Amino acid sequence: MDLLFDSLGPDARAPEVSAALDALAAVDEAGRGAVFTRPEVAAAILDLSGYTADRPLHRLRLLEPAFGEGDFLLPALDRLLEAYFRAGGSPARACVELAGAIRAVELHRDSLVRTAGRVEARLQRAGVSARDAQALTAEWLVCDDFLLCALPGGFDVVVGNPPYVRQERIPGALLDEYRRRYRTLYDRADLYVPFYERALDLLTPGGVLGFICANRWVKNKYGGPLRAMIAGGFHLLHYIDMEGVDAFHAEVIAYPAITVIRRPQGGEVAPPTRVGTGAVAHYDELPALVRALRAPTAASPRVEEIALHGEGDAPWLLDDVPRLKLLRRLEAEWPTLEQAGCRVGIGVATGCDRVFIGDYDTLPVEPARKLPLAMARDLIEGELCWGGRGVVNPFEADGRLAALDDYPDFAAYLQAHREAVAGRHVAGKNPGGWYRTIDRIYPALVARPKLLIPDIKGEATVVYDEGRCYPHHNLYYVVSDDWDLRALQAVLRSSVAVMFVATYCTRMAGGFLRFQAQYLRRIRLPRWRDVPDALRAELVAAATARDGDAVDAPVFRLYGLSATEGELVRRIAHEAQVTVRKRKGRQSDARTAAA
């Protein structure tokens, strides 16, 4: 971090960075990622972080990196004042003795002004003079960007709800500055990831961080550097998945989790991570769960202990300990999908679907310059029912861009839409190839047999294409020179595959799974040469079976699952698949009505 420039203050920043911060601070709550936390959740995090009034909080330093409307700051202040007066502190001395107890940062000035008024009012109700209350508030509250501002010294406790901002919403100059400073801002990481990094760096030895934010980083690719940072120098004390709870005052599309992380003191042995197990149906359940997590021993059935030592940047599997043990066994015994001779790819993203995609028969380009396109909506009841769409293909078979002079209809069509096509980001990066699609198109893939898998789905949907279409970008595909694709279809439709995907992926709102390449590649698979002939035939026969148990039976034998393990896998898959649960619920209701 550029601590020298930080210490010089905002005036030392590049003008484009300052302008970007002004723009980000001026947008509405949704635009700047402000999601406010319920008081029950804030109280749980303060308790788990050890910021409780029975401790000498006036001797500690607390930081809140993005305080918004004071959801954490105000209850923390109440606890600080209670601890201070219990220890014999006086209102007259508070301005001096509590000056270093809190630092709280907020970029949005109107939020700062409103919260500052509430802080001053609380201090005055506690007997602090109006003048001292104003001085303390001015000392504690900082109007700036937490990722850039100067914050001297370490902190004993950091709590909060970092902003939920996607990279595409951050102005380019500011994003470049963040990337220069923070190694965890990797791949498509959201803004809360570098908030973790800086907050952890600011902890004193023995200091604790307690955040609630999206749980994506715990498992997915962009969270790898942050997980590696924590594994290398910190310890995850507590974890509570909040998928079933309205943790905020507004709806969010990503499920949140509470993470409490400690910087160890020299030489200490880190205890196991304590995980709150089972669904938290309502935030009123949090106090009991917090007490169980903080108890001297993990005696509650709601608490599991997991050792994460040595995990590096590997995904953290924190939601089901029996599942974790089974997955570790399968991962030790079998190669990955791609090591077993299969390849996972994604369909074409064009950057301008309204031009590149249309009715195949009426696209006004040469036959060599268009391909039949499979869309997610074409996968109906386990079959590919092509809807007649096509994609304009700017690539020759050898990967070169097709020359416009060689295809007059192709050239005329693109020139008619040049403004839209050339205005894309990919065209700006390569003006000479202004008409290329974002992803290269491989025409030979059309005729190749493949399995098609939609990205976001309520259940495992794996459809066989004998060689008719090119996949759209919201479809993943699997090809193999080793495995029989019909047999592989049975495996990928099975509860085993769903368990792998459901464990490693982060679900969208509504419980929908992400069948992305990074998660499909984590599926373990025996090599085809090691599968007995009789079992091969059973897998092929099960590929299109409607009944899930009929699909699972040969797959469970393939993996050598015991009856107990099979029941566990079915439970996990059933709970993970939204549409399967709804369908089985309707079937159960129908049987009850018939009886």
Coordinates of C-alpha atoms in Angstrom, one line a residue:
M1 CA 0.0 0.0 0.0
D2 CA 1.2 3.6 -0.7
L3 CA 1.2 4.7 2.9
L4 CA 3.2 7.8 2.2
F5 CA 0.6 9.1 -0.3
D6 CA -2.2 8.0 2.0
S7 CA -0.8 10.1 4.8
L8 CA -0.7 13.1 2.6
G9 CA -4.4 12.9 2.3
P10 CA -6.9 13.2 -0.6
D11 CA -5.1 16.2 -2.1
A12 CA -2.1 14.0 -3.1
R13 CA -4.3 11.7 -5.2
A14 CA -4.3 11.7 -9.0
P15 CA -7.1 13.9 -10.3
E16 CA -8.8 11.1 -12.1
V17 CA -8.8 9.0 -8.9
S18 CA -10.4 11.8 -7.0
A19 CA -13.0 12.4 -9.7
A20 CA -13.8 8.7 -9.7
L21 CA -14.3 8.7 -5.9
D22 CA -16.5 11.7 -6.1
A23 CA -18.6 9.9 -8.7
L24 CA -18.9 6.8 -6.7
A25 CA -19.8 8.7 -3.6
A26 CA -22.6 10.5 -5.4
V27 CA -24.6 7.5 -6.6
D28 CA -27.5 6.0 -4.8
E29 CA -27.2 3.3 -2.2
A30 CA -27.5 0.4 -4.7
G31 CA -24.9 2.0 -7.0
R32 CA -22.3 2.3 -4.2
G33 CA -23.1 -1.1 -2.7
A34 CA -24.6 0.1 0.5
V35 CA -26.7 -2.7 2.1
F36 CA -27.6 -2.0 5.7
T37 CA -27.4 -4.7 8.4
R38 CA -30.1 -5.8 10.8
P39 CA -29.3 -5.0 14.5
E40 CA -29.5 -8.7 15.5
V41 CA -26.8 -9.5 13.0
A42 CA -24.6 -6.7 14.0
A43 CA -24.9 -7.8 17.7
A44 CA -24.0 -11.3 16.8
I45 CA -20.9 -10.2 15.0
L46 CA -19.8 -7.9 17.8
D47 CA -20.3 -10.8 20.2
L48 CA -18.3 -13.2 18.1
S49 CA -15.5 -10.7 17.6
G50 CA -15.2 -10.3 21.4
Y51 CA -16.4 -6.7 21.5
T52 CA -18.5 -7.1 24.6
A53 CA -19.1 -4.7 27.5
D54 CA -17.5 -7.1 30.0
R55 CA -14.1 -6.4 28.5
P56 CA -12.1 -3.1 28.8
L57 CA -13.2 -1.9 25.4
H58 CA -11.9 1.6 26.2
R59 CA -8.4 0.2 26.0
L60 CA -9.0 -1.4 22.6
R61 CA -9.2 0.1 19.1
L62 CA -12.2 -0.7 16.9
L63 CA -12.5 0.0 13.2
E64 CA -15.5 0.0 11.0
P65 CA -14.4 0.4 7.3
A66 CA -17.8 1.5 5.8
F67 CA -20.1 2.6 8.5
G68 CA -23.1 3.8 6.4
E69 CA -26.0 4.6 8.7
G70 CA -24.1 3.3 11.8
D71 CA -25.5 -0.3 12.0
F72 CA -22.3 -1.5 13.7
L73 CA -20.9 1.8 14.9
L74 CA -23.8 2.8 17.1
P75 CA -24.2 -0.5 19.0
A76 CA -20.4 -0.7 19.3
L77 CA -20.5 2.8 20.9
D78 CA -23.1 1.7 23.4
R79 CA -20.9 -1.2 24.4
L80 CA -17.8 1.0 24.6
L81 CA -19.6 3.5 26.9
E82 CA -21.0 0.8 29.1
A83 CA -17.5 -0.8 29.5
Y84 CA -15.9 2.6 30.1
F85 CA -18.2 3.8 32.8
R86 CA -18.1 0.3 34.4
A87 CA -14.3 0.7 34.7
G88 CA -14.7 4.1 36.5
G89 CA -14.5 6.4 33.5
S90 CA -16.1 9.8 33.7
P91 CA -17.9 11.9 31.0
A92 CA -15.5 14.8 31.7
R93 CA -12.5 12.6 30.7
A94 CA -14.2 10.8 27.8
C95 CA -12.9 13.1 25.1
V96 CA -9.3 12.3 26.1
E97 CA -9.5 8.7 27.2
L98 CA -11.7 7.5 24.4
A99 CA -10.1 9.4 21.5
G100 CA -8.3 6.4 20.1
A101 CA -11.1 3.8 20.8
I102 CA -12.9 4.1 17.5
R103 CA -12.1 4.8 13.9
A104 CA -15.0 4.6 11.4
V105 CA -14.7 5.4 7.6
E106 CA -17.5 6.3 5.2
L107 CA -17.2 7.6 1.6
H108 CA -20.7 9.0 1.3
R109 CA -20.8 12.4 3.0
D110 CA -24.6 12.5 3.6
S111 CA -24.4 9.2 5.5
L112 CA -21.5 10.5 7.5
V113 CA -23.4 13.7 8.5
R114 CA -26.5 11.7 9.6
T115 CA -24.5 9.1 11.6
A116 CA -22.3 11.8 13.2
G117 CA -25.5 13.4 14.5
R118 CA -26.5 10.1 16.1
V119 CA -23.1 9.5 17.6
E120 CA -23.1 13.0 19.2
A121 CA -26.6 12.5 20.5
R122 CA -25.6 9.2 22.2
L123 CA -22.5 10.7 23.7
Q124 CA -24.5 13.6 25.1
R125 CA -27.1 11.2 26.6
A126 CA -24.2 9.5 28.4
G127 CA -23.3 12.9 30.0
V128 CA -20.5 14.0 27.6
S129 CA -20.7 17.7 27.0
A130 CA -21.8 18.9 23.6
R131 CA -18.4 20.3 22.8
D132 CA -16.6 17.1 23.8
A133 CA -19.1 15.0 21.9
Q134 CA -18.5 17.0 18.8
A135 CA -14.8 16.7 19.2
L136 CA -14.9 12.9 19.8
T137 CA -17.1 12.4 16.8
A138 CA -14.8 14.4 14.6
E139 CA -11.9 12.3 15.8
W140 CA -13.6 9.0 15.3
L141 CA -15.4 9.5 11.9
V142 CA -13.4 9.8 8.6
C143 CA -15.1 10.8 5.3
D144 CA -12.9 9.0 2.8
D145 CA -12.3 5.8 0.9
F146 CA -11.2 3.0 3.3
L147 CA -9.1 1.4 0.6
L148 CA -7.0 4.6 0.1
C149 CA -7.1 6.7 3.3
A150 CA -4.5 6.9 6.0
L151 CA -5.3 4.9 9.1
P152 CA -2.2 4.8 11.4
G153 CA -1.7 2.1 13.9
G154 CA -3.3 -1.3 14.3
F155 CA -6.7 -2.3 15.4
D156 CA -7.9 -4.9 17.9
V157 CA -11.3 -5.3 16.4
V158 CA -12.6 -4.7 12.9
V159 CA -16.3 -5.1 12.2
G160 CA -18.7 -4.3 9.4
N161 CA -20.5 -5.0 6.2
P162 CA -18.2 -4.1 3.3
P163 CA -19.8 -2.7 0.2
Y164 CA -21.2 -5.0 -2.5
V165 CA -19.8 -3.4 -5.7
R166 CA -19.1 -5.3 -8.9
Q167 CA -15.9 -4.3 -10.8
E168 CA -17.9 -3.0 -13.7
R169 CA -19.4 -0.3 -11.5
I170 CA -16.1 1.0 -10.4
P171 CA -14.6 3.8 -12.6
G172 CA -11.6 2.6 -14.5
A173 CA -9.0 4.9 -12.9
L174 CA -10.1 3.9 -9.4
L175 CA -10.2 0.2 -10.3
D176 CA -6.6 0.5 -11.7
E177 CA -5.5 2.1 -8.4
Y178 CA -7.1 -0.6 -6.3
R179 CA -5.5 -3.3 -8.5
R180 CA -2.1 -1.7 -8.0
R181 CA -2.5 -1.8 -4.2
Y182 CA -4.4 -5.0 -3.5
R183 CA -3.3 -8.5 -4.5
T184 CA -6.6 -10.1 -3.6
L185 CA -8.5 -8.0 -6.3
Y186 CA -8.2 -10.9 -8.6
D187 CA -10.2 -12.0 -11.6
R188 CA -13.8 -10.8 -11.1
A189 CA -13.5 -10.1 -7.4
D190 CA -16.1 -7.7 -6.0
L191 CA -15.0 -4.7 -3.9
Y192 CA -15.6 -6.4 -0.6
V193 CA -12.5 -8.6 -1.2
P194 CA -9.9 -5.9 -0.9
F195 CA -11.9 -4.6 2.1
Y196 CA -11.0 -7.9 3.7
E197 CA -7.4 -7.6 2.7
R198 CA -6.8 -4.1 4.1
A199 CA -8.8 -4.8 7.3
L200 CA -6.8 -7.9 8.0
D201 CA -3.6 -6.1 7.4
L202 CA -4.6 -3.5 10.0
L203 CA -5.2 -6.1 12.7
T204 CA -2.9 -6.2 15.7
P205 CA -1.5 -9.6 16.8
G206 CA -4.5 -11.2 18.6
G207 CA -6.9 -8.8 16.7
V208 CA -10.2 -10.0 15.3
L209 CA -12.2 -9.2 12.2
G210 CA -15.9 -9.8 12.0
F211 CA -17.7 -9.2 8.6
I212 CA -20.9 -10.1 7.0
C213 CA -20.8 -10.1 3.3
A214 CA -21.5 -12.3 0.2
N215 CA -20.3 -15.9 0.6
R216 CA -19.0 -16.3 -2.9
W217 CA -15.3 -15.7 -2.1
V218 CA -15.3 -18.7 0.3
K219 CA -15.5 -21.2 -2.6
N220 CA -15.1 -19.5 -6.0
K221 CA -12.1 -18.7 -8.2
Y222 CA -11.7 -15.0 -7.4
G223 CA -11.6 -15.7 -3.6
G224 CA -8.5 -17.8 -4.0
P225 CA -5.9 -15.1 -3.1
L226 CA -7.9 -14.0 -0.1
R227 CA -8.3 -17.6 1.2
A228 CA -4.5 -18.0 0.7
M229 CA -3.8 -14.8 2.6
I230 CA -6.0 -16.0 5.5
A231 CA -4.5 -19.5 5.5
G232 CA -1.0 -18.1 5.5
G233 CA -1.2 -15.6 8.4
F234 CA -4.6 -15.7 10.0
H235 CA -7.2 -18.1 11.5
L236 CA -10.9 -18.4 10.7
L237 CA -12.5 -18.6 14.1
H238 CA -16.2 -18.7 13.3
Y239 CA -18.4 -19.1 10.2
I240 CA -22.2 -18.8 9.9
D241 CA -23.9 -19.3 6.5
M242 CA -26.8 -16.9 6.4
E243 CA -28.5 -18.2 3.2
G244 CA -31.9 -18.6 4.9
V245 CA -31.9 -15.3 6.8
D246 CA -32.9 -11.7 6.0
A247 CA -29.7 -10.4 7.3
F248 CA -30.1 -6.9 5.7
H249 CA -32.8 -4.3 5.5
A250 CA -33.0 -4.9 1.7
E251 CA -32.9 -7.9 -0.5
V252 CA -29.5 -8.9 -2.1
I253 CA -29.0 -11.4 -4.9
A254 CA -25.9 -13.0 -3.3
Y255 CA -26.2 -15.1 -0.1
P256 CA -24.3 -13.7 2.9
A257 CA -22.2 -15.3 5.5
I258 CA -20.6 -14.2 8.8
T259 CA -16.8 -14.7 9.0
V260 CA -14.8 -14.0 12.1
I261 CA -11.0 -14.1 11.5
R262 CA -8.2 -13.6 14.0
R263 CA -4.5 -12.7 13.6
P264 CA -2.6 -15.1 15.8
Q265 CA -0.1 -14.0 18.3
G266 CA 3.4 -15.3 18.0
G267 CA 3.7 -19.1 18.5
E268 CA 0.1 -19.9 19.4
V269 CA -1.5 -23.0 18.0
A270 CA -4.7 -22.1 16.1
P271 CA -7.8 -24.0 17.3
P272 CA -10.2 -25.6 14.9
T273 CA -12.7 -23.4 13.0
R274 CA -16.2 -23.5 14.6
V275 CA -19.0 -23.6 12.0
G276 CA -22.6 -23.0 12.7
T277 CA -24.4 -26.0 11.2
G278 CA -28.0 -26.3 10.0
A279 CA -30.1 -23.7 8.4
V280 CA -30.6 -20.5 10.4
A281 CA -34.3 -19.9 9.6
H282 CA -34.6 -16.5 11.3
Y283 CA -32.2 -13.9 12.8
D284 CA -33.8 -14.4 16.2
E285 CA -31.9 -17.8 16.3
L286 CA -28.6 -16.0 16.2
P287 CA -28.1 -15.3 20.0
A288 CA -28.3 -19.0 20.9
L289 CA -26.0 -20.0 18.0
V290 CA -23.5 -17.3 19.0
R291 CA -23.5 -18.6 22.6
A292 CA -22.9 -22.1 21.3
L293 CA -20.0 -21.0 19.1
R294 CA -18.4 -19.1 22.0
A295 CA -18.8 -21.8 24.5
P296 CA -15.6 -23.4 26.0
T297 CA -16.4 -26.7 24.2
A298 CA -18.3 -27.4 21.0
A299 CA -20.9 -29.5 22.7
S300 CA -23.9 -28.2 20.8
P301 CA -25.3 -30.1 17.8
R302 CA -25.4 -26.7 16.0
V303 CA -21.6 -26.4 16.1
E304 CA -19.0 -28.4 14.1
E305 CA -15.3 -28.0 14.3
I306 CA -13.2 -28.2 11.1
A307 CA -9.4 -27.9 10.7
L308 CA -8.6 -25.7 7.7
H309 CA -4.8 -25.7 8.3
G310 CA -2.8 -26.0 5.0
E311 CA -5.8 -25.4 2.8
G312 CA -4.0 -22.6 0.8
D313 CA -6.3 -21.0 -1.8
A314 CA -8.5 -24.2 -2.0
P315 CA -12.2 -23.6 -1.6
W316 CA -13.5 -23.8 2.0
L317 CA -16.2 -26.4 2.4
L318 CA -17.9 -25.2 5.6
D319 CA -21.5 -26.2 5.2
D320 CA -21.5 -30.0 5.8
V321 CA -18.8 -32.0 7.6
P322 CA -20.0 -35.5 6.5
R323 CA -20.0 -34.2 2.9
L324 CA -16.6 -32.8 3.4
K325 CA -15.2 -36.2 4.5
L326 CA -16.8 -38.0 1.6
L327 CA -15.6 -35.4 -1.0
R328 CA -12.1 -35.6 0.4
R329 CA -12.2 -39.4 -0.1
L330 CA -13.5 -39.2 -3.6
E331 CA -10.9 -36.5 -4.5
A332 CA -8.1 -38.7 -3.1
E333 CA -9.3 -41.7 -5.1
W334 CA -10.3 -40.4 -8.5
P335 CA -9.0 -37.9 -11.1
T336 CA -10.8 -34.7 -12.1
L337 CA -13.1 -34.7 -15.0
E338 CA -10.5 -33.2 -17.4
Q339 CA -7.7 -35.5 -16.1
A340 CA -10.1 -38.4 -17.0
G341 CA -10.1 -37.3 -20.6
C342 CA -13.0 -34.9 -20.8
R343 CA -12.8 -31.2 -21.8
V344 CA -15.2 -28.5 -20.5
G345 CA -15.8 -25.4 -22.6
I346 CA -18.3 -22.5 -22.8
G347 CA -20.3 -21.3 -25.8
V348 CA -19.8 -18.1 -27.7
A349 CA -20.3 -14.6 -26.3
T350 CA -20.6 -12.1 -29.1
G351 CA -20.8 -8.8 -27.3
C352 CA -23.8 -7.8 -29.5
D353 CA -26.3 -10.7 -29.8
R354 CA -28.9 -8.5 -31.6
V355 CA -26.5 -8.4 -34.6
F356 CA -24.7 -11.7 -34.4
I357 CA -27.7 -13.9 -33.5
G358 CA -30.9 -14.2 -35.5
D359 CA -33.1 -16.7 -37.3
Y360 CA -30.7 -19.0 -39.0
D361 CA -32.6 -19.3 -42.3
T362 CA -33.0 -15.5 -42.7
L363 CA -29.5 -14.3 -41.5
P364 CA -28.4 -12.5 -44.7
V365 CA -24.8 -13.9 -44.8
E366 CA -23.2 -16.7 -46.8
P367 CA -23.8 -20.3 -45.5
A368 CA -20.2 -20.5 -44.6
R369 CA -20.5 -17.5 -42.3
K370 CA -23.3 -18.8 -40.0
L371 CA -23.8 -21.7 -37.7
P372 CA -26.9 -23.2 -36.0
L373 CA -26.9 -22.0 -32.4
A374 CA -28.2 -23.9 -29.4
M375 CA -29.7 -21.7 -26.7
A376 CA -30.5 -22.6 -23.1
R377 CA -34.2 -22.5 -23.9
D378 CA -33.7 -25.2 -26.5
L379 CA -33.0 -27.8 -23.8
I380 CA -36.4 -29.2 -23.2
E381 CA -37.2 -32.2 -21.0
G382 CA -33.7 -33.6 -21.5
E383 CA -33.6 -33.2 -25.3
L384 CA -32.1 -30.6 -27.7
C385 CA -35.1 -29.0 -29.5
W386 CA -33.3 -26.5 -31.7
G387 CA -35.3 -23.3 -31.9
G388 CA -33.9 -22.2 -35.3
R389 CA -31.5 -19.6 -34.1
G390 CA -28.1 -19.0 -35.8
V391 CA -24.9 -17.2 -35.1
V392 CA -22.9 -15.2 -37.6
N393 CA -19.4 -16.7 -37.6
P394 CA -16.5 -14.4 -38.3
F395 CA -13.8 -17.1 -38.0
E396 CA -12.4 -19.5 -40.6
A397 CA -11.7 -23.1 -39.5
D398 CA -8.0 -22.2 -39.0
G399 CA -8.8 -19.4 -36.5
R400 CA -8.2 -16.5 -38.9
L401 CA -10.9 -13.8 -39.2
A402 CA -12.8 -14.2 -42.4
A403 CA -11.8 -11.6 -45.0
L404 CA -14.7 -9.2 -45.7
D405 CA -13.7 -9.1 -49.4
D406 CA -14.2 -12.9 -49.7
Y407 CA -17.9 -12.7 -48.5
P408 CA -19.8 -9.8 -49.9
D409 CA -23.1 -10.6 -48.1
F410 CA -21.3 -11.1 -44.8
A411 CA -19.4 -7.8 -45.3
A412 CA -22.6 -5.9 -46.2
Y413 CA -24.5 -7.2 -43.2
L414 CA -21.7 -6.2 -40.8
Q415 CA -21.2 -2.8 -42.4
A416 CA -25.0 -2.1 -42.0
H417 CA -24.5 -2.7 -38.3
R418 CA -21.0 -1.3 -38.0
E419 CA -21.8 1.3 -35.3
A420 CA -23.1 -1.3 -32.9
V421 CA -20.5 -4.0 -33.7
A422 CA -17.5 -1.6 -33.7
G423 CA -18.6 0.1 -30.5
R424 CA -18.0 -3.1 -28.4
H425 CA -15.1 -3.2 -25.9
V426 CA -13.6 -6.2 -27.8
A427 CA -13.6 -4.1 -31.0
G428 CA -11.9 -1.2 -29.3
K429 CA -9.1 -3.4 -28.2
N430 CA -8.6 -4.7 -31.7
P431 CA -9.8 -2.2 -34.3
G432 CA -8.5 -4.3 -37.2
G433 CA -10.7 -7.1 -36.1
W434 CA -13.7 -5.0 -35.2
Y435 CA -16.2 -7.7 -36.3
R436 CA -14.8 -10.6 -34.3
T437 CA -16.9 -12.1 -31.5
I438 CA -15.7 -11.9 -27.9
D439 CA -15.0 -15.6 -27.9
R440 CA -13.4 -17.3 -30.9
I441 CA -15.8 -19.7 -32.7
Y442 CA -14.5 -23.2 -33.6
P443 CA -16.8 -24.3 -36.5
A444 CA -15.8 -28.0 -36.1
L445 CA -17.5 -28.0 -32.7
V446 CA -20.9 -28.0 -34.4
A447 CA -20.5 -31.5 -35.8
R448 CA -18.8 -32.9 -32.8
P449 CA -21.0 -34.9 -30.3
K450 CA -21.1 -33.0 -27.0
L451 CA -23.0 -32.6 -23.8
L452 CA -24.7 -29.2 -23.2
I453 CA -25.2 -27.9 -19.7
P454 CA -27.0 -24.5 -18.9
D455 CA -25.2 -22.2 -16.4
I456 CA -27.9 -21.2 -13.9
K457 CA -30.4 -24.0 -13.2
G458 CA -32.6 -25.4 -10.5
E459 CA -31.4 -29.0 -11.2
A460 CA -28.8 -30.8 -13.2
T461 CA -29.7 -30.5 -16.9
V462 CA -27.3 -32.4 -19.2
V463 CA -28.4 -32.8 -22.8
Y464 CA -26.8 -34.8 -25.5
D465 CA -26.2 -33.1 -28.9
E466 CA -25.1 -35.6 -31.5
G467 CA -23.5 -32.8 -33.6
R468 CA -26.1 -30.3 -34.7
C469 CA -25.4 -26.9 -33.0
Y470 CA -22.9 -24.5 -31.6
P471 CA -23.6 -23.5 -28.0
H472 CA -24.5 -20.0 -26.9
H473 CA -22.5 -18.4 -24.1
N474 CA -25.0 -19.4 -21.3
L475 CA -24.3 -23.0 -22.1
Y476 CA -21.3 -25.0 -21.1
Y477 CA -20.3 -28.1 -23.1
V478 CA -18.3 -31.3 -22.4
V479 CA -16.5 -33.3 -25.1
S480 CA -14.3 -36.4 -24.7
D481 CA -12.2 -38.7 -26.9
D482 CA -12.2 -41.3 -24.1
W483 CA -15.5 -41.5 -22.4
D484 CA -18.8 -42.6 -24.0
L485 CA -20.8 -39.4 -23.9
R486 CA -24.1 -41.2 -23.1
A487 CA -22.4 -42.8 -20.1
L488 CA -20.9 -39.5 -19.1
Q489 CA -24.4 -37.9 -19.4
A490 CA -25.6 -40.3 -16.7
V491 CA -22.7 -39.4 -14.4
L492 CA -23.2 -35.6 -14.9
R493 CA -26.9 -36.0 -14.2
S494 CA -26.3 -38.0 -11.1
S495 CA -26.5 -36.9 -7.5
V496 CA -22.7 -37.4 -7.2
A497 CA -22.1 -34.6 -9.8
V498 CA -24.7 -32.4 -8.3
M499 CA -23.0 -32.8 -4.9
F500 CA -19.7 -31.7 -6.3
V501 CA -21.2 -28.6 -8.1
A502 CA -23.5 -27.7 -5.1
T503 CA -20.5 -27.9 -2.7
Y504 CA -18.2 -25.7 -4.7
C505 CA -20.5 -23.3 -6.4
T506 CA -22.2 -20.2 -4.8
R507 CA -25.9 -20.3 -5.3
M508 CA -27.9 -17.5 -6.7
A509 CA -31.0 -16.0 -5.0
G510 CA -33.8 -18.6 -5.1
G511 CA -31.3 -21.4 -4.5
F512 CA -30.3 -21.8 -8.2
L513 CA -27.0 -23.6 -8.8
R514 CA -24.2 -22.3 -11.1
F515 CA -23.1 -25.1 -13.4
Q516 CA -20.0 -23.2 -14.5
A517 CA -16.8 -24.6 -15.9
Q518 CA -14.8 -24.0 -12.8
Y519 CA -17.3 -26.2 -10.8
L520 CA -17.8 -28.8 -13.4
R521 CA -14.0 -29.3 -13.5
R522 CA -14.0 -30.2 -9.9
I523 CA -16.1 -33.3 -10.5
R524 CA -14.1 -36.5 -10.0
L525 CA -14.4 -39.2 -12.5
P526 CA -12.9 -42.7 -13.0
R527 CA -11.1 -43.3 -16.2
W528 CA -13.2 -45.0 -18.9
R529 CA -10.7 -47.7 -19.4
D530 CA -11.2 -48.7 -15.7
V531 CA -15.0 -49.1 -16.1
P532 CA -16.2 -52.7 -16.5
D533 CA -18.1 -53.5 -19.7
A534 CA -21.3 -54.4 -17.8
L535 CA -21.3 -51.1 -15.9
R536 CA -20.6 -49.2 -19.1
A537 CA -23.8 -50.6 -20.5
E538 CA -25.8 -49.7 -17.4
L539 CA -24.5 -46.1 -17.5
V540 CA -25.4 -45.7 -21.1
A541 CA -28.9 -47.1 -20.4
A542 CA -29.4 -44.7 -17.5
A543 CA -28.4 -41.6 -19.4
T544 CA -31.9 -40.5 -20.3
A545 CA -33.8 -42.2 -17.4
R546 CA -36.5 -39.9 -15.9
D547 CA -36.2 -41.4 -12.5
G548 CA -33.3 -40.0 -10.5
D549 CA -32.7 -43.2 -8.6
A550 CA -32.3 -45.1 -11.9
V551 CA -29.6 -42.6 -12.9
D552 CA -27.9 -42.9 -9.5
A553 CA -27.8 -46.6 -9.1
P554 CA -25.0 -47.4 -11.6
V555 CA -23.2 -44.2 -10.8
F556 CA -23.0 -45.1 -7.1
R557 CA -21.5 -48.4 -8.1
L558 CA -19.0 -46.6 -10.4
Y559 CA -17.8 -44.6 -7.4
G560 CA -18.0 -47.5 -4.9
L561 CA -20.4 -45.7 -2.6
S562 CA -21.8 -47.5 0.5
A563 CA -25.5 -47.4 1.2
T564 CA -24.9 -44.8 3.9
E565 CA -22.8 -42.7 1.5
G566 CA -25.5 -43.0 -1.2
E567 CA -28.2 -41.8 1.2
L568 CA -25.9 -38.8 2.1
V569 CA -25.3 -38.0 -1.6
R570 CA -29.0 -38.2 -2.5
R571 CA -29.9 -35.9 0.4
I572 CA -27.3 -33.3 -0.6
A573 CA -28.4 -33.4 -4.2
H574 CA -32.1 -33.2 -3.3
E575 CA -31.6 -30.2 -1.0
A576 CA -29.5 -28.4 -3.7
Q577 CA -31.9 -28.7 -6.6
V578 CA -34.7 -26.3 -6.3
T579 CA -36.9 -27.7 -9.1
V580 CA -36.4 -31.3 -7.9
R581 CA -37.7 -30.3 -4.4
K582 CA -40.7 -28.5 -5.9
R583 CA -41.5 -31.4 -8.2
K584 CA -41.2 -34.0 -5.4
G585 CA -43.3 -31.8 -3.2
R586 CA -46.1 -31.7 -5.7
Q587 CA -45.9 -35.4 -6.2
S588 CA -46.2 -35.9 -2.4
D589 CA -49.2 -33.6 -2.3
A590 CA -50.9 -35.5 -5.1
R591 CA -50.4 -38.8 -3.4
T592 CA -51.8 -37.4 -0.1
A593 CA -54.8 -36.0 -1.9
A594 CA -55.4 -39.3 -3.7
A595 CA -55.3 -41.2 -0.4

